[in-house]
XYZ file of C-alpha atoms in Angstrom:
561
model
C -24.527 6.818 28.254
C -26.136 10.214 28.947
C -22.913 12.223 29.169
C -21.905 11.190 25.634
C -25.238 11.517 23.800
C -25.255 15.223 23.036
C -24.474 14.868 19.323
C -26.018 11.451 18.632
C -29.306 10.839 16.835
C -30.279 7.670 18.672
C -33.194 7.042 16.324
C -30.644 6.288 13.613
C -28.437 4.132 15.845
C -28.903 0.409 16.321
C -29.341 0.472 20.091
C -30.067 -3.264 20.157
C -26.343 -3.954 20.014
C -25.659 -1.664 22.962
C -25.025 -3.308 26.307
C -25.580 -1.480 29.566
C -23.275 -3.774 31.499
C -20.903 -1.839 33.709
C -17.412 -2.304 32.301
C -14.086 -0.719 32.996
C -11.000 -0.522 30.831
C -8.236 -1.172 33.317
C -5.521 -2.800 31.182
C -2.524 -0.820 29.962
C -0.382 -3.491 28.263
C -0.239 -3.167 24.482
C -0.893 -6.837 23.720
C -3.973 -6.897 25.930
C -5.323 -3.661 24.462
C -4.648 -5.029 20.986
C -6.629 -8.183 21.741
C -9.543 -6.270 23.266
C -9.694 -3.834 20.342
C -9.670 -6.603 17.751
C -12.374 -8.492 19.645
C -14.568 -5.388 19.835
C -14.579 -5.411 23.651
C -15.813 -1.818 23.946
C -17.936 -1.796 20.777
C -21.192 -2.689 22.563
C -21.058 -0.032 25.222
C -21.109 3.604 24.170
C -19.680 4.962 27.420
C -16.924 2.358 27.572
C -15.817 3.123 24.033
C -15.768 6.852 24.870
C -13.560 6.208 27.900
C -11.332 3.879 25.888
C -10.860 6.501 23.179
C -10.047 9.177 25.749
C -7.483 6.935 27.386
C -5.823 5.860 24.136
C -5.741 9.368 22.665
C -4.433 10.934 25.873
C -1.453 8.556 25.642
C -0.488 9.701 22.144
C 2.885 11.495 22.347
C 2.354 15.051 21.072
C 4.436 18.129 20.475
C 4.757 20.469 23.445
C 2.272 23.067 22.248
C -0.854 21.186 21.224
C -4.193 23.028 21.145
C -6.587 21.837 23.844
C -10.244 22.335 24.775
C -9.575 25.788 26.244
C -8.089 26.976 22.966
C -11.242 25.881 21.158
C -13.455 27.801 23.557
C -11.295 30.890 22.981
C -11.296 30.828 19.184
C -14.572 29.247 18.061
C -16.683 32.409 18.411
C -14.100 34.516 16.585
C -13.825 32.041 13.709
C -17.442 30.939 13.311
C -19.217 34.064 14.509
C -22.970 34.069 14.029
C -22.914 32.086 10.790
C -25.095 29.013 10.403
C -22.749 26.149 11.231
C -24.398 23.747 8.786
C -23.461 25.963 5.836
C -19.951 26.941 6.890
C -17.455 26.746 4.008
C -14.725 24.178 4.556
C -10.994 24.684 3.986
C -9.481 23.356 0.765
C -7.602 20.550 2.504
C -10.806 18.529 2.996
C -13.178 17.254 0.351
C -16.497 19.051 0.840
C -18.408 16.083 -0.586
C -17.024 13.742 2.053
C -18.465 15.002 5.331
C -20.181 11.930 6.782
C -23.006 12.348 9.263
C -22.542 8.983 11.073
C -25.942 9.147 12.804
C -25.203 12.612 14.209
C -28.032 14.985 15.047
C -28.259 18.491 13.577
C -26.026 19.960 16.270
C -23.421 17.280 15.647
C -23.421 17.833 11.884
C -22.827 21.545 12.420
C -20.145 20.831 15.033
C -18.089 18.874 12.485
C -17.706 21.989 10.315
C -16.951 24.267 13.254
C -14.208 21.961 14.528
C -12.667 21.625 11.054
C -12.439 25.434 10.734
C -10.841 25.769 14.160
C -8.316 23.029 13.313
C -7.467 24.869 10.088
C -6.765 27.932 12.216
C -4.454 26.062 14.596
C -2.725 23.786 12.051
C -1.695 26.011 9.113
C 0.703 23.314 7.872
C -2.126 20.948 6.960
C -2.484 21.059 3.173
C -4.455 17.878 2.418
C -6.407 15.819 4.936
C -9.513 14.186 3.412
C -9.952 11.799 6.374
C -10.393 14.612 8.894
C -14.207 15.102 8.642
C -14.804 11.402 9.230
C -12.507 11.299 12.261
C -14.223 14.347 13.786
C -17.721 12.997 13.087
C -16.833 9.687 14.735
C -15.191 11.226 17.791
C -18.182 13.524 18.368
C -20.112 10.372 19.282
C -17.712 9.863 22.158
C -17.192 13.452 23.320
C -19.074 15.451 25.947
C -18.813 18.676 23.945
C -17.189 20.218 20.873
C -14.129 21.405 22.802
C -13.354 17.896 24.041
C -13.659 16.485 20.516
C -11.417 19.269 19.193
C -8.743 18.425 21.761
C -8.791 14.725 20.895
C -8.470 15.388 17.171
C -5.632 17.841 17.809
C -3.716 15.203 19.742
C -4.037 12.791 16.807
C -2.830 15.487 14.386
C 0.005 16.639 16.646
C 1.507 13.188 17.257
C 5.288 13.618 17.197
C 6.356 9.981 17.440
C 8.233 9.366 14.145
C 7.423 5.649 14.320
C 3.676 6.256 14.814
C 1.920 7.488 11.710
C -1.747 8.371 12.146
C -3.463 10.678 9.633
C -2.054 12.009 6.336
C -1.904 15.809 6.423
C -0.185 16.644 3.111
C -0.896 15.727 -0.487
C 2.547 14.130 -0.733
C 1.829 11.823 2.210
C -1.638 11.004 0.907
C -0.529 10.341 -2.661
C 2.388 8.163 -1.571
C 0.012 6.193 0.654
C -2.135 5.539 -2.424
C 0.925 4.289 -4.298
C 1.894 2.141 -1.329
C -1.608 0.703 -1.214
C -1.326 -0.050 -4.930
C 1.936 -1.905 -4.278
C 0.286 -3.916 -1.506
C -2.708 -4.767 -3.705
C -0.334 -5.899 -6.437
C 1.269 -8.312 -3.990
C -1.583 -9.454 -1.751
C -4.698 -9.119 -3.948
C -3.464 -10.206 -7.353
C -6.856 -11.448 -8.572
C -8.492 -8.129 -7.669
C -5.574 -6.199 -9.164
C -5.946 -8.114 -12.427
C -9.606 -7.097 -12.522
C -8.763 -3.445 -11.848
C -6.253 -3.413 -14.708
C -8.769 -5.034 -17.054
C -11.664 -2.644 -16.397
C -9.974 0.620 -15.414
C -7.950 3.000 -17.536
C -6.177 4.343 -14.471
C -5.456 1.775 -11.774
C -4.088 4.222 -9.230
C -7.162 6.389 -9.660
C -9.091 3.440 -8.248
C -6.590 2.827 -5.457
C -6.549 6.530 -4.574
C -10.026 5.905 -3.201
C -8.714 3.563 -0.517
C -9.022 6.097 2.322
C -12.418 7.174 1.042
C -13.628 3.576 1.418
C -12.678 3.723 5.091
C -13.415 7.376 5.914
C -16.383 8.139 3.738
C -18.236 5.116 2.429
C -17.921 2.553 5.217
C -20.939 2.554 7.590
C -20.407 4.032 11.035
C -20.551 0.689 12.886
C -17.690 -0.597 10.724
C -15.675 2.625 10.932
C -15.855 2.557 14.721
C -14.584 -1.037 14.851
C -11.706 -0.112 12.556
C -10.950 2.996 14.621
C -10.869 0.897 17.812
C -7.926 -1.053 16.432
C -6.376 1.916 14.636
C -5.920 3.827 17.901
C -4.058 0.855 19.355
C -2.075 -0.446 16.385
C -1.728 2.527 14.051
C -1.790 3.211 10.305
C -1.026 -0.333 9.153
C -4.544 -1.351 10.256
C -6.006 0.948 7.599
C -4.074 -0.829 4.842
C -5.227 -4.187 6.171
C -8.911 -3.260 6.183
C -8.758 -1.626 2.743
C -7.125 -4.764 1.328
C -9.830 -6.879 2.946
C -12.534 -4.668 1.415
C -11.008 -5.148 -2.020
C -10.763 -8.907 -1.514
C -14.432 -9.097 -0.518
C -15.442 -6.884 -3.439
C -13.693 -9.202 -5.850
C -15.153 -12.301 -4.207
C -18.732 -11.030 -4.088
C -18.711 -9.414 -7.526
C -16.581 -12.007 -9.349
C -18.165 -12.927 -12.658
C -20.954 -10.374 -12.286
C -21.369 -7.466 -14.706
C -20.420 -4.027 -13.469
C -23.310 -2.095 -11.968
C -22.083 1.213 -13.386
C -19.659 2.481 -15.995
C -17.014 3.003 -13.326
C -15.271 0.399 -11.189
C -14.638 3.214 -8.703
C -18.347 3.774 -8.270
C -18.990 0.039 -7.999
C -16.476 -0.337 -5.173
C -17.857 2.705 -3.352
C -21.380 1.286 -3.613
C -20.192 -2.103 -2.375
C -18.492 -0.540 0.658
C -21.564 1.587 1.471
C -23.753 -1.525 1.380
C -21.218 -3.897 2.894
C -23.640 -4.917 5.658
C -25.537 -6.936 3.027
C -22.632 -9.324 2.586
C -19.959 -8.908 5.276
C -20.184 -8.325 9.035
C -17.708 -6.084 10.901
C -16.277 -9.179 12.603
C -15.737 -10.946 9.312
C -14.143 -7.873 7.749
C -11.621 -7.550 10.565
C -10.994 -11.283 10.574
C -10.103 -11.131 6.886
C -7.957 -8.025 7.434
C -5.843 -9.625 10.131
C -5.498 -12.883 8.225
C -3.372 -11.040 5.645
C 0.281 -11.641 6.487
C 1.327 -8.125 5.651
C 4.819 -6.638 5.604
C 6.145 -5.339 8.888
C 5.351 -1.782 9.943
C 8.973 -0.820 9.281
C 8.905 -2.231 5.764
C 5.699 -0.396 4.920
C 7.241 2.803 6.277
C 10.281 2.341 4.026
C 8.095 1.615 1.006
C 6.116 4.773 1.758
C 9.371 6.738 1.955
C 10.452 5.359 -1.432
C 7.144 6.398 -2.995
C 7.368 9.867 -1.429
C 10.869 10.262 -2.814
C 9.699 9.243 -6.298
C 6.898 11.818 -6.171
C 9.236 14.544 -4.912
C 11.704 13.838 -7.711
C 8.885 14.303 -10.204
C 7.670 17.488 -8.553
C 4.366 15.984 -7.414
C 4.002 17.414 -3.933
C 0.784 19.452 -3.974
C -2.698 18.829 -5.316
C -3.279 20.578 -8.621
C -6.331 22.858 -8.610
C -6.908 23.184 -12.334
C -6.406 19.600 -13.430
C -6.823 16.163 -11.980
C -4.106 15.327 -9.501
C -1.100 13.678 -11.206
C -1.261 10.018 -10.433
C 0.177 6.848 -11.840
C -0.035 6.869 -15.597
C -2.534 4.280 -16.673
C -1.062 1.292 -18.451
C -2.420 2.516 -21.778
C -0.533 5.823 -21.488
C 2.614 4.525 -19.790
C 3.416 2.347 -22.822
C 2.874 4.459 -25.923
C 2.098 2.263 -28.925
C 3.729 4.670 -31.386
C 7.011 4.789 -29.451
C 7.246 1.157 -28.380
C 8.901 -1.547 -30.467
C 9.985 -4.921 -29.166
C 10.848 -8.124 -31.004
C 9.577 -10.144 -28.031
C 6.387 -8.637 -26.641
C 3.457 -6.673 -27.997
C 2.268 -3.353 -26.608
C -0.558 -5.169 -24.828
C 1.847 -7.647 -23.218
C 4.126 -4.821 -22.088
C 1.107 -3.096 -20.556
C 0.344 -6.304 -18.652
C 3.888 -6.273 -17.281
C 3.550 -2.572 -16.427
C 0.563 -3.349 -14.250
C 2.770 -5.601 -12.085
C 5.635 -3.220 -11.364
C 5.887 -1.035 -8.226
C 3.826 2.147 -8.384
C 6.784 4.513 -8.155
C 8.237 3.144 -11.404
C 4.918 2.883 -13.215
C 5.194 6.678 -13.552
C 7.878 5.994 -16.178
C 7.931 4.644 -19.723
C 9.961 1.684 -21.061
C 13.340 2.443 -22.638
C 15.197 -0.232 -24.631
C 18.751 -0.595 -23.275
C 20.013 -3.824 -24.812
C 18.939 -6.341 -27.431
C 20.894 -9.325 -28.728
C 19.678 -8.522 -32.250
C 21.632 -5.238 -32.184
C 24.305 -5.641 -29.524
C 25.135 -9.308 -29.961
C 25.200 -12.235 -27.547
C 27.810 -10.960 -25.135
C 27.340 -10.961 -21.378
C 29.887 -8.159 -20.986
C 27.895 -5.969 -23.390
C 24.720 -6.959 -21.528
C 26.295 -5.590 -18.353
C 27.711 -2.439 -19.963
C 24.330 -1.459 -21.413
C 22.343 -2.385 -18.297
C 24.569 -0.896 -15.600
C 23.554 2.507 -14.319
C 19.873 1.690 -14.702
C 17.636 0.691 -11.821
C 15.277 -1.075 -12.088
C 15.410 -3.044 -15.342
C 13.162 -5.470 -17.145
C 14.582 -8.620 -18.757
C 12.658 -10.240 -21.624
C 13.532 -13.563 -23.259
C 12.083 -15.320 -26.284
C 13.202 -18.896 -26.855
C 13.544 -20.750 -30.148
C 10.438 -22.706 -29.026
C 8.566 -19.361 -28.997
C 8.253 -19.329 -25.223
C 8.386 -15.841 -23.668
C 9.454 -15.193 -20.100
C 11.239 -12.493 -18.163
C 12.038 -10.829 -14.882
C 11.603 -7.493 -13.152
C 14.991 -6.709 -11.579
C 15.002 -4.095 -8.857
C 18.743 -3.492 -8.506
C 21.522 -2.124 -10.736
C 23.656 -4.918 -12.212
C 26.781 -3.009 -11.114
C 26.088 -4.359 -7.620
C 27.537 -7.695 -8.762
C 31.057 -6.204 -8.496
C 30.844 -6.095 -4.728
C 31.704 -9.805 -4.749
C 34.882 -9.332 -6.759
C 35.391 -12.247 -9.143
C 32.987 -14.459 -7.239
C 29.354 -14.898 -8.134
C 27.748 -12.202 -6.004
C 24.197 -12.032 -4.723
C 22.041 -8.929 -4.516
C 18.576 -7.591 -5.364
C 15.412 -6.968 -3.368
C 12.105 -8.649 -2.689
C 10.449 -6.540 -5.367
C 12.090 -8.765 -7.984
C 9.813 -11.234 -9.703
C 9.838 -13.545 -12.711
C 6.991 -14.067 -15.148
C 5.885 -15.989 -18.206
C 3.894 -14.525 -21.124
C 3.882 -17.397 -23.612
C 2.388 -19.950 -23.832
C 0.327 -18.654 -20.855
C 0.561 -15.566 -18.662
C 1.820 -16.229 -15.145
C 3.531 -14.007 -12.612
C 5.584 -15.674 -9.896
C 6.128 -14.158 -6.471
C 9.624 -13.231 -5.393
C 12.055 -15.901 -4.301
C 15.515 -15.775 -2.767
C 18.432 -17.492 -4.464
C 19.338 -20.653 -2.620
C 22.663 -21.829 -3.916
C 24.537 -23.189 -0.861
C 27.846 -23.921 -2.548
C 28.033 -20.352 -3.868
C 26.427 -18.389 -1.042
C 29.694 -17.513 0.680
C 29.913 -13.773 0.162
C 31.457 -12.038 3.117
C 28.566 -9.776 3.968
C 25.965 -12.516 4.111
C 25.347 -14.433 7.337
C 25.447 -18.219 7.036
C 21.829 -18.578 8.024
C 20.653 -15.939 5.590
C 18.438 -18.263 3.621
C 15.423 -18.276 5.877
C 12.107 -20.062 5.290
C 11.240 -17.189 2.965
C 13.949 -18.382 0.582
C 11.985 -21.405 -0.524
C 8.610 -19.895 -1.152
C 6.740 -18.308 -3.986
C 3.417 -17.625 -2.312
C 3.027 -14.172 -0.787
C 0.760 -15.668 1.856
C 3.708 -17.718 3.061
C 5.957 -14.779 3.839
C 6.920 -15.119 7.502
C 6.275 -12.246 9.852
C 9.550 -10.803 11.003
C 10.555 -9.876 14.521
C 10.322 -6.136 15.040
C 14.094 -5.801 15.428
C 14.947 -6.842 11.860
C 13.686 -6.470 8.316
C 12.880 -9.067 5.717
C 14.625 -8.558 2.387
C 11.694 -6.787 0.722
C 13.502 -3.477 0.339
C 16.996 -2.624 -0.768
C 19.662 -2.308 1.915
C 21.593 0.185 -0.219
C 18.594 2.449 -0.801
C 17.651 2.741 2.841
C 21.041 2.399 4.564
C 20.023 -0.856 6.181
C 22.604 -3.127 7.826
C 24.229 -5.688 5.540
C 22.500 -8.569 7.302
C 19.244 -7.431 5.708
C 20.691 -7.578 2.190
C 18.913 -9.858 -0.232
C 19.685 -12.702 -2.582
C 17.438 -12.410 -5.618
C 19.935 -11.777 -8.429
C 23.442 -13.036 -9.068
C 25.916 -12.154 -11.792
C 29.501 -12.938 -12.796
C 31.509 -13.058 -16.006
C 30.299 -16.612 -16.521
C 26.559 -16.556 -15.873
C 23.461 -14.835 -14.546
C 21.019 -16.285 -12.011
C 17.618 -14.750 -11.299
C 15.264 -16.022 -8.618
C 15.931 -19.425 -7.173
C 15.347 -21.352 -4.007
C 12.838 -24.165 -4.359
C 10.809 -22.001 -6.740
C 11.479 -20.615 -10.195
C 15.109 -19.920 -11.056
C 16.437 -18.674 -14.360
C 20.071 -19.389 -15.349
C 21.679 -17.714 -18.383
C 25.086 -18.707 -19.779
C 27.781 -16.176 -20.696
C 27.115 -16.459 -24.442
C 23.448 -15.484 -23.908
C 22.498 -18.261 -26.310
C 21.470 -20.874 -23.790
C 19.561 -20.944 -20.535
C 17.865 -23.292 -18.134
C 15.293 -23.131 -15.385
C 14.454 -24.929 -12.186
C 10.813 -25.167 -11.246
C 9.631 -27.114 -8.253
C 6.914 -26.132 -5.758
C 5.571 -23.499 -8.139
C 1.986 -22.410 -8.674
C 0.166 -25.339 -10.283
C 3.618 -26.780 -11.029
C 3.728 -24.644 -14.167
C 7.333 -24.031 -15.296
C 8.692 -20.638 -16.268
C 9.775 -22.160 -19.594
C 11.571 -25.300 -20.801
C 14.096 -26.728 -18.378
C 16.783 -26.178 -21.009
C 16.278 -23.692 -23.813
C 17.954 -21.758 -26.594
C 17.532 -17.994 -26.678
C 16.141 -16.480 -29.846
C 16.054 -12.853 -28.643
C 16.927 -11.207 -25.319
C 16.068 -7.616 -24.433
C 16.734 -5.394 -21.432
C 14.448 -2.434 -20.793
C 14.967 0.501 -18.464
C 12.497 3.041 -17.085
C 12.457 6.539 -18.571
C 11.156 9.381 -16.443
C 8.473 10.955 -18.618
C 7.985 13.970 -16.341
C 11.607 15.058 -16.128
C 12.552 14.207 -19.672
């Protein structure tokens, strides 16, 4: 342990958990390393963890010219000079208030700032990297000197494997990761998300803290366990742990009054004091029990969010004002500009809290209403086509209100010619507002006698096609994608296309399978539903119903007019 104790304040460390047993990390197979990391194999031996980190980081594929320990020794004196390292000013790309000490001694605390300044010198392209101080502070525990720590951090930053994302280094990457996390919360932590919407004016402002929970508030023992797995499995681990933290926060604090005026502050305090309620083992167990999207799907979702931000000109952090984030549900649906014959402003705001983050930057725009455009399916199509996504709202003569978020342009139905064609993505969902609010997870249309479109394989309807529960989504083999994202958007092969919407000149079908399905006739006066194996067996609306009013809403970009 002696060779790695230079920067550690052992009086602040819990040495009772440290084992002096001689251990060696000899395995090289990914699955074995993955198992050992998740089990915390090297967490009880300081030297073993140091050697494990060195081995894992040395195997990271990096660009040809990556600064090493010798570079640090050459530049540190020129950059730092004789200034007191503990008071060195930090570059703008890190948050000065988030420089954790992680049981470091005075020399270690000063070393964090020196290494950050030298990294800024060698990586001029870094524009936003709030996680960097935490990563440096942690790796100093397992480094013989500053130069060695510098080299390890540089390798993480210089990773050039396009499939291996490690640390966000631009505001665009960071902000899109926050949106992606918001999308994941919306799907996998619906109870917690509902709470966030109820108590926060800006939901994404809360979710933008997700990296701070991990690299700022989480105690060092927990951070190290997370980092063990992160170095083996990559960025997806961070999403998992952050989701688990939110789940535990909701579970522990459910029904209790807020401790402060800010839900953000309450979550930060919970994470800082997490040892009072959740052990590192239990946190990781919860994280890996979440049946998350595949790494490829998350990467595509991140790309979609980045593209949405780029289109709106949100690529750099604003210095003078708060960074532009998702509009809160109270601003996204302006009461003075919103008028619907089906839903109130409050109900529309509830719906807005369910939609993907990249579209929550927009405002609702009425495209079609039967009260003005009549009950014609052809007019429904003509007013809806060219808009993606859209929101369908229905009020029945029995005063039931239901609807659907539809991710794909209705013009896609033409790909099937005169046949009923299937399309859409896994972001589609159906919901009910009256008599009670209920949101149903996505389902795939299962209509065997009609599912004969040329581009769809015969076995397309997989086990996912008969489920509503997000926890039941099967994990996909790494060589294919589930239908969560649009094949057309991401140039995916046709076999990954989805079956969530169907349209012809005779009818519309939304959802389906053994879950909720909504069928609308061509005259837009009548509809019916199927509803078996749904949450609490609650139907979307009456099995057969008459339509009083039907509306279609689009999404207007408020930032680009």
